[in-house]
Short mmCIF file of C-alpha atoms in Angstrom, two decimals:
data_model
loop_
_atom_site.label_atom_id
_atom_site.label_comp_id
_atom_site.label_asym_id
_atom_site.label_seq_id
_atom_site.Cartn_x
_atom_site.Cartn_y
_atom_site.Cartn_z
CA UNK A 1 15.09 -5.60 7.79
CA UNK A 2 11.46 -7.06 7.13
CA UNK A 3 11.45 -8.54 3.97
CA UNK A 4 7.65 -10.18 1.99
CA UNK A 5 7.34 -12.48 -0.52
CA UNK A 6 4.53 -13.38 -2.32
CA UNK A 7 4.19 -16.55 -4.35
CA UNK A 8 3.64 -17.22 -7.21
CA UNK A 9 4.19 -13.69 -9.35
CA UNK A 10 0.91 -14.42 -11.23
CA UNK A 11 -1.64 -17.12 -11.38
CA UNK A 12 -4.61 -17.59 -14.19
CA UNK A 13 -7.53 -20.20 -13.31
CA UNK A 14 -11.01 -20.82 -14.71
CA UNK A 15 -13.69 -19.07 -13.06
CA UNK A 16 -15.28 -21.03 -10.42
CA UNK A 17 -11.59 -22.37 -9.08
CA UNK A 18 -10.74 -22.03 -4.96
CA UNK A 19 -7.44 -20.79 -5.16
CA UNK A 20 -4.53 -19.73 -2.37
CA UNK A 21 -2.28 -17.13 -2.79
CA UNK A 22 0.72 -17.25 -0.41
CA UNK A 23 2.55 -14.69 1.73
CA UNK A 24 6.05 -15.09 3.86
CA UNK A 25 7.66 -12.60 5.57
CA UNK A 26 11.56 -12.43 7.42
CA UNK A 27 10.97 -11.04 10.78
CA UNK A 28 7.89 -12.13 12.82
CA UNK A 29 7.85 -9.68 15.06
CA UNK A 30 4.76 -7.70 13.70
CA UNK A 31 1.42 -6.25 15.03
CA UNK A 32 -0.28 -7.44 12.17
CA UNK A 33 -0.88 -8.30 8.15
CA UNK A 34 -2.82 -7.01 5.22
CA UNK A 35 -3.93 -7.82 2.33
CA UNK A 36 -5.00 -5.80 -0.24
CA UNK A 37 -6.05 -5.40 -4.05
CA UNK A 38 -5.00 -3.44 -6.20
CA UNK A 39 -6.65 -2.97 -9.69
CA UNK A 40 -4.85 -1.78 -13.14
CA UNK A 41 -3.82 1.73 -12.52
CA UNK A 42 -5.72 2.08 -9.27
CA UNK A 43 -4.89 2.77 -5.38
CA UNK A 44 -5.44 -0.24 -2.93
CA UNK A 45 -8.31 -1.85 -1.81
CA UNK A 46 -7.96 -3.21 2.15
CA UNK A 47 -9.47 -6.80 1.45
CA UNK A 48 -8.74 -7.84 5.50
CA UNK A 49 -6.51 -7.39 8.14
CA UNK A 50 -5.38 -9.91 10.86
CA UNK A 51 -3.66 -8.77 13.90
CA UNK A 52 -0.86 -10.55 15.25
CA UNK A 53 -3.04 -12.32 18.13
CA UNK A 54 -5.10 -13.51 15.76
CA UNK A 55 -5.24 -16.44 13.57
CA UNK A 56 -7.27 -15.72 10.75
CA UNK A 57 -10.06 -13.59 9.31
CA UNK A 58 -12.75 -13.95 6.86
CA UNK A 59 -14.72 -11.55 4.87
CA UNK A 60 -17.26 -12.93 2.01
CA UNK A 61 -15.12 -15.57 -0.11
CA UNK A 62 -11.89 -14.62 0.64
CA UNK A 63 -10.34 -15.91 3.92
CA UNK A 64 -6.91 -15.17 5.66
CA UNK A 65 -4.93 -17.18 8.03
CA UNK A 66 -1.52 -16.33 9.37
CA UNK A 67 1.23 -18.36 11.59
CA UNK A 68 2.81 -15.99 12.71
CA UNK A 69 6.11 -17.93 13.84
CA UNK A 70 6.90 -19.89 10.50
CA UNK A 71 6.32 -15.93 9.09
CA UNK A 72 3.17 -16.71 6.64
CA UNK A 73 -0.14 -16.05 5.32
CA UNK A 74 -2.37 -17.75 3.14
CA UNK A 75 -5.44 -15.70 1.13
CA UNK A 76 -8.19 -17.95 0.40
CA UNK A 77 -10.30 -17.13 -2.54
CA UNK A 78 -13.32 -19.38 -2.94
CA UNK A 79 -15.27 -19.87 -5.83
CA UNK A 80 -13.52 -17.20 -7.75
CA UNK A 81 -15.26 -14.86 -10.40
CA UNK A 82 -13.79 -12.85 -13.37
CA UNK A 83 -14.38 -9.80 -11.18
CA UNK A 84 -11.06 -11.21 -8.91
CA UNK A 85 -9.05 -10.37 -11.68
CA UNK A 86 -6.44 -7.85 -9.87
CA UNK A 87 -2.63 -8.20 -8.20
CA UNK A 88 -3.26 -8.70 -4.53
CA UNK A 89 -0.87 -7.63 -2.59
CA UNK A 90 0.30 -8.46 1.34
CA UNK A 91 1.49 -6.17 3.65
CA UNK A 92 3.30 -6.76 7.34
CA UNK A 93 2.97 -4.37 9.88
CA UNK A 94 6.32 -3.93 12.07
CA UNK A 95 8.59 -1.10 13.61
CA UNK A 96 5.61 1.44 12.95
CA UNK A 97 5.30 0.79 8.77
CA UNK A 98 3.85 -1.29 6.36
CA UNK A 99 6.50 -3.54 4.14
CA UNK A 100 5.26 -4.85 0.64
CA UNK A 101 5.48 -8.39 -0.98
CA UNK A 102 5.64 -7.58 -4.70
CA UNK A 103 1.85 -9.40 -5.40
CA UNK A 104 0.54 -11.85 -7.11
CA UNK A 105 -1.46 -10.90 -10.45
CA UNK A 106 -4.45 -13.09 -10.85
CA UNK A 107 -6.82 -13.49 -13.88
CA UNK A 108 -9.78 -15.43 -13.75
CA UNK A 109 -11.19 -16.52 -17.20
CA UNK A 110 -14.34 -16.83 -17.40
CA UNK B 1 -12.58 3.61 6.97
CA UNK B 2 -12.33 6.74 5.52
CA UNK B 3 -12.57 8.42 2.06
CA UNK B 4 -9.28 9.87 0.80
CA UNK B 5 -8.53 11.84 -2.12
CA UNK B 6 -5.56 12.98 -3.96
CA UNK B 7 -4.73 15.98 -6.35
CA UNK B 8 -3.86 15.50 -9.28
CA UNK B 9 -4.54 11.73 -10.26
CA UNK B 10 -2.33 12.14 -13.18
CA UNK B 11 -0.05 13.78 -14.54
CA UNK B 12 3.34 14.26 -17.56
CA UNK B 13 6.04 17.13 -16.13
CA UNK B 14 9.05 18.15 -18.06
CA UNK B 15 12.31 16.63 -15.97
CA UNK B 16 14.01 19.31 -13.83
CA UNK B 17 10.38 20.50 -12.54
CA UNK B 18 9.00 20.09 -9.38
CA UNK B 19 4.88 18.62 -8.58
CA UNK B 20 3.14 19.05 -5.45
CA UNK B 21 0.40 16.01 -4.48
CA UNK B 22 -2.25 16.57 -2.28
CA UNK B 23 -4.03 13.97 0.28
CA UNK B 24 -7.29 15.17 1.56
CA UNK B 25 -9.09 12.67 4.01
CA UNK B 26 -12.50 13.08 4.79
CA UNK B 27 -11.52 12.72 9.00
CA UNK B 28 -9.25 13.42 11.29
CA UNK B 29 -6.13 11.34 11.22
CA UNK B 30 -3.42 10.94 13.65
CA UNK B 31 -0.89 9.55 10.86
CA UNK B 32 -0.22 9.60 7.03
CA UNK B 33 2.04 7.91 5.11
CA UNK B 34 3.70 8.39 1.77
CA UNK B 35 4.30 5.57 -0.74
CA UNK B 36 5.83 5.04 -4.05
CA UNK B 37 5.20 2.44 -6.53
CA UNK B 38 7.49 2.29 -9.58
CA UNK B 39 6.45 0.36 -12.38
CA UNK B 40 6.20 -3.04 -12.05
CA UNK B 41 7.43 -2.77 -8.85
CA UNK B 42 5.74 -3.02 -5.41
CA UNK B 43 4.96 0.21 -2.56
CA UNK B 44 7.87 1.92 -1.02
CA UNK B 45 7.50 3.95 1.93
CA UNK B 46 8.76 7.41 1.05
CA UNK B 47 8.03 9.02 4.51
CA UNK B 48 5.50 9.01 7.07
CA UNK B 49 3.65 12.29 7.70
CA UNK B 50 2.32 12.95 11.57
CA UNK B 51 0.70 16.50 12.12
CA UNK B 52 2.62 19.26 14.63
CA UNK B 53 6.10 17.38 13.73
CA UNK B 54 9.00 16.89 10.86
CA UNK B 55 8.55 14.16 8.63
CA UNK B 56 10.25 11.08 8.88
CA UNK B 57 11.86 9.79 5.92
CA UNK B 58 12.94 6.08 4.92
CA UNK B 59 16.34 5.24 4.03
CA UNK B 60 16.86 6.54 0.04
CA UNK B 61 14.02 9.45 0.58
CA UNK B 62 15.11 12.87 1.57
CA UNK B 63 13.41 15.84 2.64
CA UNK B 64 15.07 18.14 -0.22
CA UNK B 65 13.48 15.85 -3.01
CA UNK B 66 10.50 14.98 -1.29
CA UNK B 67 9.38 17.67 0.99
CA UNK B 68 6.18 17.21 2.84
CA UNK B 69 4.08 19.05 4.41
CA UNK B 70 0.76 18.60 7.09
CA UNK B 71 -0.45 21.23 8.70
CA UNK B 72 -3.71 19.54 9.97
CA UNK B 73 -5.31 16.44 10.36
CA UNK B 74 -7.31 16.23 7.30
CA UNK B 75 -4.33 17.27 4.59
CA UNK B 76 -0.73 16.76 3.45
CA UNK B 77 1.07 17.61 0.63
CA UNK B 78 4.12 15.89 -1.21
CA UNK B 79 6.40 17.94 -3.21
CA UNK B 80 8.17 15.78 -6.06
CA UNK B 81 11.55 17.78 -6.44
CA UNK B 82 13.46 18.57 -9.50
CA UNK B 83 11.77 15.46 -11.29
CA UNK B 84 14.01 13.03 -13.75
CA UNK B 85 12.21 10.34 -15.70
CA UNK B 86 12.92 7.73 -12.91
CA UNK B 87 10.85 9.28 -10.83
CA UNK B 88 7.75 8.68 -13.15
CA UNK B 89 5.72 6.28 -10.81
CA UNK B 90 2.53 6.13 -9.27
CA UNK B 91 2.78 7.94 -5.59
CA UNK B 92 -0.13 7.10 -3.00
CA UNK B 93 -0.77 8.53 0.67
CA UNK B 94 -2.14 6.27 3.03
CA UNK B 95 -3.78 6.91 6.44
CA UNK B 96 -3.99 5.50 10.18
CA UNK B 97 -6.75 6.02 12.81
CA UNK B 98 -6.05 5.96 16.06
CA UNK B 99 -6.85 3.25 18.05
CA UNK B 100 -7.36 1.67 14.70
CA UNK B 101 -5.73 -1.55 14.87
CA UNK B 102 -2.74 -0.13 12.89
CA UNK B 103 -5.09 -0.65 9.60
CA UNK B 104 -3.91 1.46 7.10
CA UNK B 105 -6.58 2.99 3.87
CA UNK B 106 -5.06 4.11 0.68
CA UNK B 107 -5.97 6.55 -2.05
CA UNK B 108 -5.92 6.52 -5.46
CA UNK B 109 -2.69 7.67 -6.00
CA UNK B 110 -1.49 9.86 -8.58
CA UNK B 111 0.48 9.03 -11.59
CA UNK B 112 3.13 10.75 -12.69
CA UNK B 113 5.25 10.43 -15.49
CA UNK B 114 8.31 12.52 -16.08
CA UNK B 115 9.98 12.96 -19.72
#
């Protein structure tokens, strides 16, 4: 049984702070990895995906990387803004469905 | 990607009722999924929806609580069953293109809360 883990639970930094948000997952036999965000009350945002063959992807600030045979992710955040406030949340792909880490809650102060 | 809705986006229902949730996406879709998020708590896969067949549940979700329906590519329904107050969570469909890179797009999900 696939089992995520996000650490840490929740993380508040100063505006302006790079900051990595960390994803491990059981069984590394997956077809790929999302992450997503997920504001207060809200559905999920797809932020990027990275297919198993693949070793990371990038999309504005925010960059992904995944090894896929230690079973983790990273989610780069650079420069981060008050507008990053949200729980982001990492998803594995295996055995034809998405399994959830729990997700990190970040607050950027500004 | 794709725009999805849901019906309602909220909602308070007396325990022992049933509520039926609607997914409309704004394409065709070859699957649909069914999650649950309880409070506090991270998304669990109720059941995963695929049109012209039965829907296949996850271990802890049955079809007599949480029947589903999807009679095209564009729609599915889930039916919330004789509600109790731990059902009150926040239940979101999700969709897969074909040929998509297994990428899966959520909507807004619908919050329910049972008393």
């Amino acid at each position: 049984k696939q089992e995520v883990t996000q650490i840490p639970a929740a993380l508040s930094v100063p505006e302006g702070e790079n900051l990595v948000l960390n994803c491990s997952f059981t069984d590394s036999a997956i077809y790929n990895l999302q992450w997503f965000r997920q504001d207060p009350g809200k559905g999920l945002t797809s932020l990027l995906l990275i297919q198993s063959s693949q070793r990371e992807q990038t999309s504005g600030r925010l960059n992904a990387s995944l090894d896929k045979s230690s079973g983790r992710s990273t989610l780069y955040i650079a420069a981060s803004q008050p507008g990053d406030s949200a729980t982001y949340l990492c998803a594995v792909g295996s055995n034809y469905k998405l399994t959830f880490g729990k997700g990190t809650l970040l607050t950027v102060n500004p | 990607s794709a725009v999805i809705s849901q019906k309602p986006s909220r909602d308070i229902c007396q325990r022992g009722t049933s509520l039926t949730i609607q997914c409309q996406v704004d394409s065709q879709v070859t699957m649909m999924f069914w999650y649950r998020q309880q409070p506090g708590q991270s998304l669990t896969l109720i059941a995963t929806a695929n049109q012209g067949s039965e829907a296949t549940y996850e271990s802890g979700f049955v079809i007599d609580k949480f029947p589903i329906s999807r009679p095209n590519l564009t729609f599915s329904t889930l039916t919330v069953s004789n509600m109790s107050p731990e059902d009150s969570s926040i239940y979101l469909c999700s969709v897969e293109f074909s040929g998509g890179y297994n990428e899966q797009f959520f909507g807004p999900g619908t919050r329910l809360t049972v008393l």
